[in-house]
XYZ file of C-alpha atoms in Angstrom:
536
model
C 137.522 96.991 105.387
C 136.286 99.590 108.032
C 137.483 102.248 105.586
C 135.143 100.860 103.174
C 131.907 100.452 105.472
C 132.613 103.859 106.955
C 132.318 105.495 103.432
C 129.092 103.168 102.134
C 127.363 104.454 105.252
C 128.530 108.014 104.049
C 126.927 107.512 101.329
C 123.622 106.342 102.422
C 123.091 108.877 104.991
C 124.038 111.569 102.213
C 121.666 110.228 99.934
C 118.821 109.853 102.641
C 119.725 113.691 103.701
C 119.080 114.232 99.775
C 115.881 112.899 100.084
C 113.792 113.810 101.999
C 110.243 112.864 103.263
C 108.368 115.161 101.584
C 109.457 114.277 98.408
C 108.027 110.651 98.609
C 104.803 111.645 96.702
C 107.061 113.517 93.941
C 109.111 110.192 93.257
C 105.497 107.968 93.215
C 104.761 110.696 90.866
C 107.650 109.587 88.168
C 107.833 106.127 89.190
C 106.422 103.612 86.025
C 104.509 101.428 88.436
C 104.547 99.712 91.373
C 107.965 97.494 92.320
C 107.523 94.181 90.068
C 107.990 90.248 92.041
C 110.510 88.077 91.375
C 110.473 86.221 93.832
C 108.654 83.445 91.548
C 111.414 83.620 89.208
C 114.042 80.527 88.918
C 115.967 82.100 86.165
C 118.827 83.684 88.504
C 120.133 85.612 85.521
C 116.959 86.931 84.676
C 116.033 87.799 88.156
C 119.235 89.790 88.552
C 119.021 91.765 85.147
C 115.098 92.443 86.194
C 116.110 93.601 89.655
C 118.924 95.909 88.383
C 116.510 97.758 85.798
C 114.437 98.377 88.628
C 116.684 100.012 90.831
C 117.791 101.965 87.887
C 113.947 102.768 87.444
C 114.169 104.143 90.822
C 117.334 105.874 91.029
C 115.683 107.914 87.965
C 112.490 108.857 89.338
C 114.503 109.963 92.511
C 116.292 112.612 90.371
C 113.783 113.709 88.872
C 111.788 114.756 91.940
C 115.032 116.600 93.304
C 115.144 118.225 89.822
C 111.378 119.368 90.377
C 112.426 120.497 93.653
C 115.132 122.625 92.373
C 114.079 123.829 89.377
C 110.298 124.376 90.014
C 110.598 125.942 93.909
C 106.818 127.749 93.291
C 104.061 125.066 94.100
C 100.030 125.699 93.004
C 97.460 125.934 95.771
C 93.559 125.485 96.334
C 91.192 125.958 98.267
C 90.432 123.772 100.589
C 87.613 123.316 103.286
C 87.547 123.252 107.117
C 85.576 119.824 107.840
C 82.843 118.060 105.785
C 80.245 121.103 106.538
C 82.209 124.083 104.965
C 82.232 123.628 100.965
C 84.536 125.533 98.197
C 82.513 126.792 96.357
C 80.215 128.454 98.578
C 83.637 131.168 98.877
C 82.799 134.444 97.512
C 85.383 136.419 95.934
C 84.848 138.972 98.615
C 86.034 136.475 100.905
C 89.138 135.544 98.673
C 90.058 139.462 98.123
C 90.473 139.694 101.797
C 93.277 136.907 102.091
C 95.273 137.459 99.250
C 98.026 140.358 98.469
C 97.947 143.600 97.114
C 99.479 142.451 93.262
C 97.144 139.448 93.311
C 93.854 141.294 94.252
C 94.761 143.858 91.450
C 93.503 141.090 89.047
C 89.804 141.020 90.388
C 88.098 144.034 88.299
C 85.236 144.673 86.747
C 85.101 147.091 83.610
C 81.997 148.605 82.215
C 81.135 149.169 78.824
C 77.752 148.555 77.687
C 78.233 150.781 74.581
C 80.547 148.647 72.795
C 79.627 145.340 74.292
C 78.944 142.159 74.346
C 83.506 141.808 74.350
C 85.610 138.235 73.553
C 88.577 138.184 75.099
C 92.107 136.448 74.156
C 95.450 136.373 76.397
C 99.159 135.925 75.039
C 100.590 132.633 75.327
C 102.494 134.091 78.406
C 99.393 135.846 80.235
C 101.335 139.516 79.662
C 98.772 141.159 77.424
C 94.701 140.878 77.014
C 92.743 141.574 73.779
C 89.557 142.355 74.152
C 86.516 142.610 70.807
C 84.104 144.360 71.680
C 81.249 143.303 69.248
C 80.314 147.056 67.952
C 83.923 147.506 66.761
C 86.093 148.325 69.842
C 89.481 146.608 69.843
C 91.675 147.311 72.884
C 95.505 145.768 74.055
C 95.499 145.807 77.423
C 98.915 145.239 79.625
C 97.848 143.069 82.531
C 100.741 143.004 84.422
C 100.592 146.871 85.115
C 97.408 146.969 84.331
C 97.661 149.912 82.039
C 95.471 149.867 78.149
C 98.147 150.170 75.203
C 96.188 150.627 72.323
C 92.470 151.314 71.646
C 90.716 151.795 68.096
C 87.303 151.979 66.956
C 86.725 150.350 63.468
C 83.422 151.307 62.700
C 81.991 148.079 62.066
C 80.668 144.301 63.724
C 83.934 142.658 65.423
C 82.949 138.767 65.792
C 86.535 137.519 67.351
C 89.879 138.150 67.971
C 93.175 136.229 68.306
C 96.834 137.127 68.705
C 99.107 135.739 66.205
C 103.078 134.804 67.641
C 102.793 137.479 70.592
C 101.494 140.887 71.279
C 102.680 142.382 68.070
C 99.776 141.545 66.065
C 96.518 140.360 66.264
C 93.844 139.613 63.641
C 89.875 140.721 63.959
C 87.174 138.592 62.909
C 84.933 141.973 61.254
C 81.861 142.314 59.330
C 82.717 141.213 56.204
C 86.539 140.611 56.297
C 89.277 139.434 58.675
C 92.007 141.707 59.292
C 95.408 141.688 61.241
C 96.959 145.431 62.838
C 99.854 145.594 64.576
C 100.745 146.643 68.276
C 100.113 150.416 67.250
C 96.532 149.563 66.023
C 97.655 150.200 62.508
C 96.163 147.966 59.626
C 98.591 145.273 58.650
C 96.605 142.905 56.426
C 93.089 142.553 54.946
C 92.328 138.708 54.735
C 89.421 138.722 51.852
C 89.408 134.775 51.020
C 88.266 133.525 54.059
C 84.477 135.869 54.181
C 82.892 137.167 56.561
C 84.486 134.539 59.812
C 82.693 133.555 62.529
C 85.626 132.442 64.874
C 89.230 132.844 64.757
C 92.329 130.247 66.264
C 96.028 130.403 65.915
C 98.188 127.535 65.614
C 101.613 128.791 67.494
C 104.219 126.289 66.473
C 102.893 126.149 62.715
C 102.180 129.808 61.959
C 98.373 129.399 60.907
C 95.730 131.316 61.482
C 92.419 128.926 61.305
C 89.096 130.452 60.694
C 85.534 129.075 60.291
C 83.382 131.352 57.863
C 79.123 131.619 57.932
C 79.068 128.981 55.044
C 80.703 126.370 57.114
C 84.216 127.008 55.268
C 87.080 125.833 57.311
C 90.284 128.150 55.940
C 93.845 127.979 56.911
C 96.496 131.018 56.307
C 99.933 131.143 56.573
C 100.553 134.208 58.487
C 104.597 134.094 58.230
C 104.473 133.647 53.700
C 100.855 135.103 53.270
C 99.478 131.933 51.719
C 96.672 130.150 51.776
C 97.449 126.578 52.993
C 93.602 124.781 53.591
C 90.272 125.915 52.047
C 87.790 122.530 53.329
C 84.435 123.001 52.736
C 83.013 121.147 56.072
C 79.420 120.376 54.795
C 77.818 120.432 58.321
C 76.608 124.099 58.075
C 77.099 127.126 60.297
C 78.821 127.128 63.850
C 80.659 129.134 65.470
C 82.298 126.385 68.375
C 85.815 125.884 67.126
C 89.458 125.380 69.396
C 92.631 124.228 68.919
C 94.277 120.916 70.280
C 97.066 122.258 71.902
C 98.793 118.376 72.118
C 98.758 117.902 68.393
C 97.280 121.428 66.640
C 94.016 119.903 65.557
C 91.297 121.985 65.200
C 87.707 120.634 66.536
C 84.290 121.971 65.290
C 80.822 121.501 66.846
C 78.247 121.670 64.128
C 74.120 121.837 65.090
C 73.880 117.839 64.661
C 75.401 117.056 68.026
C 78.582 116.077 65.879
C 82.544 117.185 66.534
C 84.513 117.045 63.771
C 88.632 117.000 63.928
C 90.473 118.578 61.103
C 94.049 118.886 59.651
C 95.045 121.194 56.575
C 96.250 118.598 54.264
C 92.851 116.692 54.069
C 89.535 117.687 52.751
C 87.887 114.798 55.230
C 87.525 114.856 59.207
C 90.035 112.955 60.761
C 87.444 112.058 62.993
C 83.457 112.454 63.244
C 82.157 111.885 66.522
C 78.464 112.165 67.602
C 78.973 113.512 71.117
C 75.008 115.203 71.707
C 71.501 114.528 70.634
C 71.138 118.391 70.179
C 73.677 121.521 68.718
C 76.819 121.580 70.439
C 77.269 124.683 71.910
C 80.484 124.978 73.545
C 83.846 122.601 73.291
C 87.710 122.474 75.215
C 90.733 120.807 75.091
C 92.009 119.676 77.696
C 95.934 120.883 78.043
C 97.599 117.741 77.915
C 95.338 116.689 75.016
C 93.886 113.618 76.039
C 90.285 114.916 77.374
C 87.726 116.975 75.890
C 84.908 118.651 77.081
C 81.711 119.420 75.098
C 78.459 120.951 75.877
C 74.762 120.317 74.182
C 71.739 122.251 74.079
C 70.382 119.454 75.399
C 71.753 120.743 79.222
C 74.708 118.242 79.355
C 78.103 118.570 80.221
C 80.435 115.185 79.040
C 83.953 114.882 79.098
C 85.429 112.607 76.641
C 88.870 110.495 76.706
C 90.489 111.097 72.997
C 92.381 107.881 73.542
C 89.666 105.706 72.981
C 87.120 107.998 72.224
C 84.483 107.012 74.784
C 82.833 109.381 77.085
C 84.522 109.702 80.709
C 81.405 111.643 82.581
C 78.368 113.285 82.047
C 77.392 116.325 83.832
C 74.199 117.613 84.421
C 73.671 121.739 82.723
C 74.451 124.018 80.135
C 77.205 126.032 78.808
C 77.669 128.614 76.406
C 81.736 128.835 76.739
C 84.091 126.562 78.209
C 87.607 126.757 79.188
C 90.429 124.446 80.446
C 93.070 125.687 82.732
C 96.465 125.261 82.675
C 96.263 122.919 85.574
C 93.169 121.392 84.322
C 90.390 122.825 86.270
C 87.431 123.372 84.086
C 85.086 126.588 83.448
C 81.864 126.421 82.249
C 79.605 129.755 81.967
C 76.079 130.699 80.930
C 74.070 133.028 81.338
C 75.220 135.401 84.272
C 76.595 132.512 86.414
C 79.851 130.711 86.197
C 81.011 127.781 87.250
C 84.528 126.137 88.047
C 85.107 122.014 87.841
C 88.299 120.142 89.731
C 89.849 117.077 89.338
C 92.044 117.149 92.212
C 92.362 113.487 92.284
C 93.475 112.940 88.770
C 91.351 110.482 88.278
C 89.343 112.627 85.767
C 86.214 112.712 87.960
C 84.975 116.856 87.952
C 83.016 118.239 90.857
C 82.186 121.486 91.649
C 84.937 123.221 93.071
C 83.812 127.342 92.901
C 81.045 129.470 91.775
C 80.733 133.161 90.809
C 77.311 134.836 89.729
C 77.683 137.880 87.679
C 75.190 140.721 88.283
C 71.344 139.894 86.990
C 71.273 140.849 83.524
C 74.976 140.337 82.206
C 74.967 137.701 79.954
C 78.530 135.934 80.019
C 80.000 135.644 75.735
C 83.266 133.961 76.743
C 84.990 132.184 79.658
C 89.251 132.227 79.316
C 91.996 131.343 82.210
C 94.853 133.938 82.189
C 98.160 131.409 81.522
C 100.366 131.672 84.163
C 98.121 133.518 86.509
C 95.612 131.964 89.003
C 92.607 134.360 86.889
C 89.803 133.807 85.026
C 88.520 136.803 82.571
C 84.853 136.815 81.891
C 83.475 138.516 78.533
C 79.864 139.711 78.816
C 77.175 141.714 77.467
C 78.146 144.707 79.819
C 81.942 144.653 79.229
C 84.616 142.540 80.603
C 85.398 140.588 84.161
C 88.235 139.031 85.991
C 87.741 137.122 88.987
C 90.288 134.804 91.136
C 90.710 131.337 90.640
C 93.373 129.561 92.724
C 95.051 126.764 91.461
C 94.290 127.175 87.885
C 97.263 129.077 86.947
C 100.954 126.983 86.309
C 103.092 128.158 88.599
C 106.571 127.896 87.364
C 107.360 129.151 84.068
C 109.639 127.957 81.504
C 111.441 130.512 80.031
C 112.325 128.923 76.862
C 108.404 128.166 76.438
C 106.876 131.276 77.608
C 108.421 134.016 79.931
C 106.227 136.353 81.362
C 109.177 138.938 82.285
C 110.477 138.898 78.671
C 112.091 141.974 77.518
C 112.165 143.784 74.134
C 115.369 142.079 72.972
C 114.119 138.505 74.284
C 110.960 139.008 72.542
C 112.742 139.623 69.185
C 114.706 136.453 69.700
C 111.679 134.333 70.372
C 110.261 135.424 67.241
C 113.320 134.320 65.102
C 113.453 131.510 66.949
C 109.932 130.568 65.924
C 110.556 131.243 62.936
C 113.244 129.291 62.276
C 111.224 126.354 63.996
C 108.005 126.631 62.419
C 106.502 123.239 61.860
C 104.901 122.549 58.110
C 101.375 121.859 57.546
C 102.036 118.403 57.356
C 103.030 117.808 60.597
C 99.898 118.055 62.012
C 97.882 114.551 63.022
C 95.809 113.101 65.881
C 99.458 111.165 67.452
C 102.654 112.772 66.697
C 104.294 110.434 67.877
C 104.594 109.025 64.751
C 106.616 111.686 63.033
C 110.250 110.639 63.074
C 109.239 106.770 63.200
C 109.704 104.236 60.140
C 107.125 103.102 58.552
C 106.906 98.773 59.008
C 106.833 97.192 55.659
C 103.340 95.946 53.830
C 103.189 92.331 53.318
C 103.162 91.341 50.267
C 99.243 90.187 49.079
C 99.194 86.904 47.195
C 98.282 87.187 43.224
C 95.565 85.747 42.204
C 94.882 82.224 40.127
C 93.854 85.214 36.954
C 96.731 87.640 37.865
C 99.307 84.895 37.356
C 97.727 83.795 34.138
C 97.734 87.329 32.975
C 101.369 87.519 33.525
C 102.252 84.358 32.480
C 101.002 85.165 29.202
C 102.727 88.315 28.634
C 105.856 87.033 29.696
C 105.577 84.315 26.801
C 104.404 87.425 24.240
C 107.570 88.751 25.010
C 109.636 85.658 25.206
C 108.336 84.512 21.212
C 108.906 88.526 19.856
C 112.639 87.834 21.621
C 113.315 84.901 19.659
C 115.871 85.449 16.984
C 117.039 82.107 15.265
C 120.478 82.242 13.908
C 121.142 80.337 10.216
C 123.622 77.338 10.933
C 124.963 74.966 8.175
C 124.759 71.346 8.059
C 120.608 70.646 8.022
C 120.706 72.531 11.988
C 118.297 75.162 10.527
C 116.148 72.682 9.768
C 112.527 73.901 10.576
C 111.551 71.068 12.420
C 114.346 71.708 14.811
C 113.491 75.811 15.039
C 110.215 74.904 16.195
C 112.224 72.410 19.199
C 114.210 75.388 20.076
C 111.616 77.640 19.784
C 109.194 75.663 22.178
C 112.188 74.891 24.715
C 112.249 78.106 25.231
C 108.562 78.972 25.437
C 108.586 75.777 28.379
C 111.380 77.610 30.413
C 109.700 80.975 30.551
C 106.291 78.776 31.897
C 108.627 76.907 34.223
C 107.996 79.351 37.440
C 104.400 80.602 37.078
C 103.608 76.684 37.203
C 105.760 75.722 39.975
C 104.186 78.569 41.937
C 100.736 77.013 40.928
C 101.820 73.809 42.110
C 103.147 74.854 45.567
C 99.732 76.849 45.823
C 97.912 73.790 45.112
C 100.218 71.323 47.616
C 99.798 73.692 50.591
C 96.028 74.310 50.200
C 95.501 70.378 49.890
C 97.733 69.981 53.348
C 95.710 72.810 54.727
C 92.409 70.998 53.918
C 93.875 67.468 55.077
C 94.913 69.887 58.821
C 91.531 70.786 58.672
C 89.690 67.210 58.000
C 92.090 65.560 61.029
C 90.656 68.339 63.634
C 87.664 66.678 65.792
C 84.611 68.620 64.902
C 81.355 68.317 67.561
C 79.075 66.121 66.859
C 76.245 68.965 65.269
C 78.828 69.933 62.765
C 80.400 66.834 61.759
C 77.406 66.092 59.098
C 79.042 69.168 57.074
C 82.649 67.775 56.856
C 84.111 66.553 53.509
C 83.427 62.429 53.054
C 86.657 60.477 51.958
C 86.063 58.920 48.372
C 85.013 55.128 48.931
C 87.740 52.820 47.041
């Protein structure tokens, strides 16, 4: 028995040595709840099988925060303030340049070019490469990690957007009159002539579609991997030029000059949803990485943030905003003008305050606001060329290799592609919750027929039954006609037979529901409208 004790005890003090104190906020973190009571429970049974799920409910949330500790050893930080009287966001990037390293302060720059300006920027989905559109046809790759430009071409003409497609490999301009996708050597791949002359660009990653929104309010999709055209919707709410992608589920949202935001899907000519979010245009809208908030701005200077569960507005937020931008950790930029400013929810309780600020210099006029992935950097297109300031804390920082690796060599890139390929979702998969794809679909019940539907089909069923009828010639006066015409109505009365036994059980339960409803006690103002029993 001592043998046993001595190697429970073992056991507890190597599991408390697993976990340690630190890690108490990780478990809350993956916990589903607080601990439930039983101790009002009789059912001993019960109580036990209860009480056993919830130490397995533990025991799980425990190894998960030791996985988290293992597998994701980088944590994010912020900045945070010395007392009530010192404030975030009065912290210059001066000030932050002078605390950081060497590789990190590489990433504040500033680069001039008022020639080919005002520039819209893009970054892979693994924050190695930048793509910047300049908007009097400059198109440049740049390699952020060394910092070093890979390609730059001139095309001669307006450039309105630009987007990568799978990775740095290609990338498709938004130009005067036609979209068009080069590869990494700046060569011409594709000339996209069915969507016009596009106002914004977005790719959809998993499904291989490039989404554009043309000056006539024409909503196309393309299939970049077969060259087809998959959706051609014809919006009907006029011009914009506000369009992003859902990450969560791939649906694209539009602000239109009503104050509406539509949601769309390939597969259907009508929104999936129509939301009136401002009283004015809507000049600027974000999704919110894990898909469940959105942000939206209005000409009418206001800021709201809305919850896509229930599709009610969270918060409202005083000022304007020509771009916004969510963060891989959720912090939220908002720019116009020559001033930008950053939004944190560090509580998680999806209440934004103002966390930093960064004014540009008087006279730059900011086009478009977009957080580096992986990367604690914001880059700032403007009317004098391009920005990139630091933002801490906005930036995930672990990486999952199988997701997006920003280390990847040539050979791993190759394989990522195939393997994209070879995963690529179809149009159809796209919907506000996909969590419904894979589940069954719960049987309809079956609607009652009507009193005319089952006198319809009554009467075809005898049409049938009397062109059936074939009367066989017997001897011996049996094919007599008075006895064909027995036969003959016999079986005429057993077709009828179930259409009016139906009728009859109709009739028998909507009497019994009408005597239920006579014995229930109405008050006293309504019982001058119940049904009088016949005097005998």
């Amino acid at each position: 028995m001592s043998v046993v004790k001595a190697t429970k005890e073992q056991k507890e003090k190597e599991t408390e040595e697993e976990i340690p104190e630190d890690l108490d906020l990780k478990v809350k973190k993956y916990l589903r709840g607080g601990a439930a009571n039983f101790d009002d429970l009789k059912d001993k049974k019960l109580k036990g099988q209860l009480s056993h799920r919830e130490s397995l409910y533990g025991a799980s949330a425990k190894a998960a925060a030791k996985y988290e500790k293992w597998l994701m050893p980088s944590e994010g930080g912020y900045l945070e303030a010395d007392g009530p009287v010192e404030k975030t966001w009065r912290i210059k990037q001066e000030d932050i340049r002078r605390e950081v390293d060497i590789s990190s302060s590489r990433n504040q720059h500033d680069v001039i070019l008022p020639e080919f300006s005002p520039y819209t920027l893009d970054f892979t989905s693994n924050g190695q490469y930048m793509a910047a559109a300049g908007r009097k046809g400059h198109l440049a790759i740049v390699d952020m990690k060394n910092m070093i430009p890979r390609r730059e071409i001139q095309v001669g003409e307006t450039v309105r957007d630009v987007v990568f497609l799978q990775d740095q490999s290609f990338f498709a301009a938004a130009q005067k009159k036609y979209t068009y996708i080069y590869g990494q050597e700046g060569i011409e791949a594709h000339c996209l002539k069915d969507q016009g002359a596009v106002l914004k660009l977005q790719f959809l990653k998993n499904h291989f579609l490039l989404a554009s929104i043309n000056k006539f309010g024409q909503l196309h999709y393309e299939d970049v991997s077969m060259g087809a055209m998959i959706g051609n919707i014809r919006t009907g709410l006029g011009r914009t030029d506000v369009m992003q992608v859902n990450p969560y589920n791939a649906v694209v949202g539009l602000g239109h000059s009503g104050g509406t935001v539509t949601m769309w899907k390939p597969t259907s000519s009508a929104p999936l949803v129509k939301m009136l979010c401002h009283h004015g245009p809507v000049s600027a809208l974000a999704f919110h990485p894990n898909g469940h908030l959105m942000a939206t701005a209005g000409k009418e200077r206001k800021i709201k943030l809305w919850d896509l569960r229930k599709f009610e507005v969270l918060q409202t937020l005083p000022g304007h905003a020509k771009t916004l931008d969510f963060s891989q950790k959720g912090l939220l930029a908002c720019g116009t003008g020559s001033f930008v400013q950053v939004l944190s929810d560090f509580s998680g309780t999806q209440n934004y305050s103002r966390y930093m600020n960064h004014s540009m210099v008087k006279g730059y006029k900011i086009s478009n606001l977009l957080f580096r992935p992986y990367e604690d950097v914001l880059g700032i297109g403007h009317s004098m060329g391009w920005s990139s300031i630091l933002i801490p804390g906005s930036g995930e920082p672990n990486f999952d290799s199988w997701v997006a690796n920003p280390f990847e060599t040539r050979k791993q890139r190759g394989e990522k592609e195939v393997h994209l390929l070879l995963d690529k979702l179809p149009p159809e998969t796209i919907m506000l919750d996909p969590t419904k794809i894979g589940t069954v679909k719960t049987a309809r019940k079956k609607e009652k027929s009507t009193k005319k539907e089952i006198e319809a089909e009554m009467e075809a069923t005898i049409e049938a039954v009397k062109d059936g009828i074939n009367m066989k010639k017997k001897t011996k006066g049996r094919s007599k006609p008075s006895k064909k015409l027995k036969k003959r109505q016999e079986i005429i009365a057993n077709a009828k037979r179930p259409f009016l036994e139906q009728q009859m059980q109709d009739g028998q339960l909507s009497i019994k529901k009408q005597k239920i409803s006579e014995e229930v006690e109405l008050p006293k103002s309504l019982q001058r409208f119940a049904r009088k029993k016949a005097a005998t």
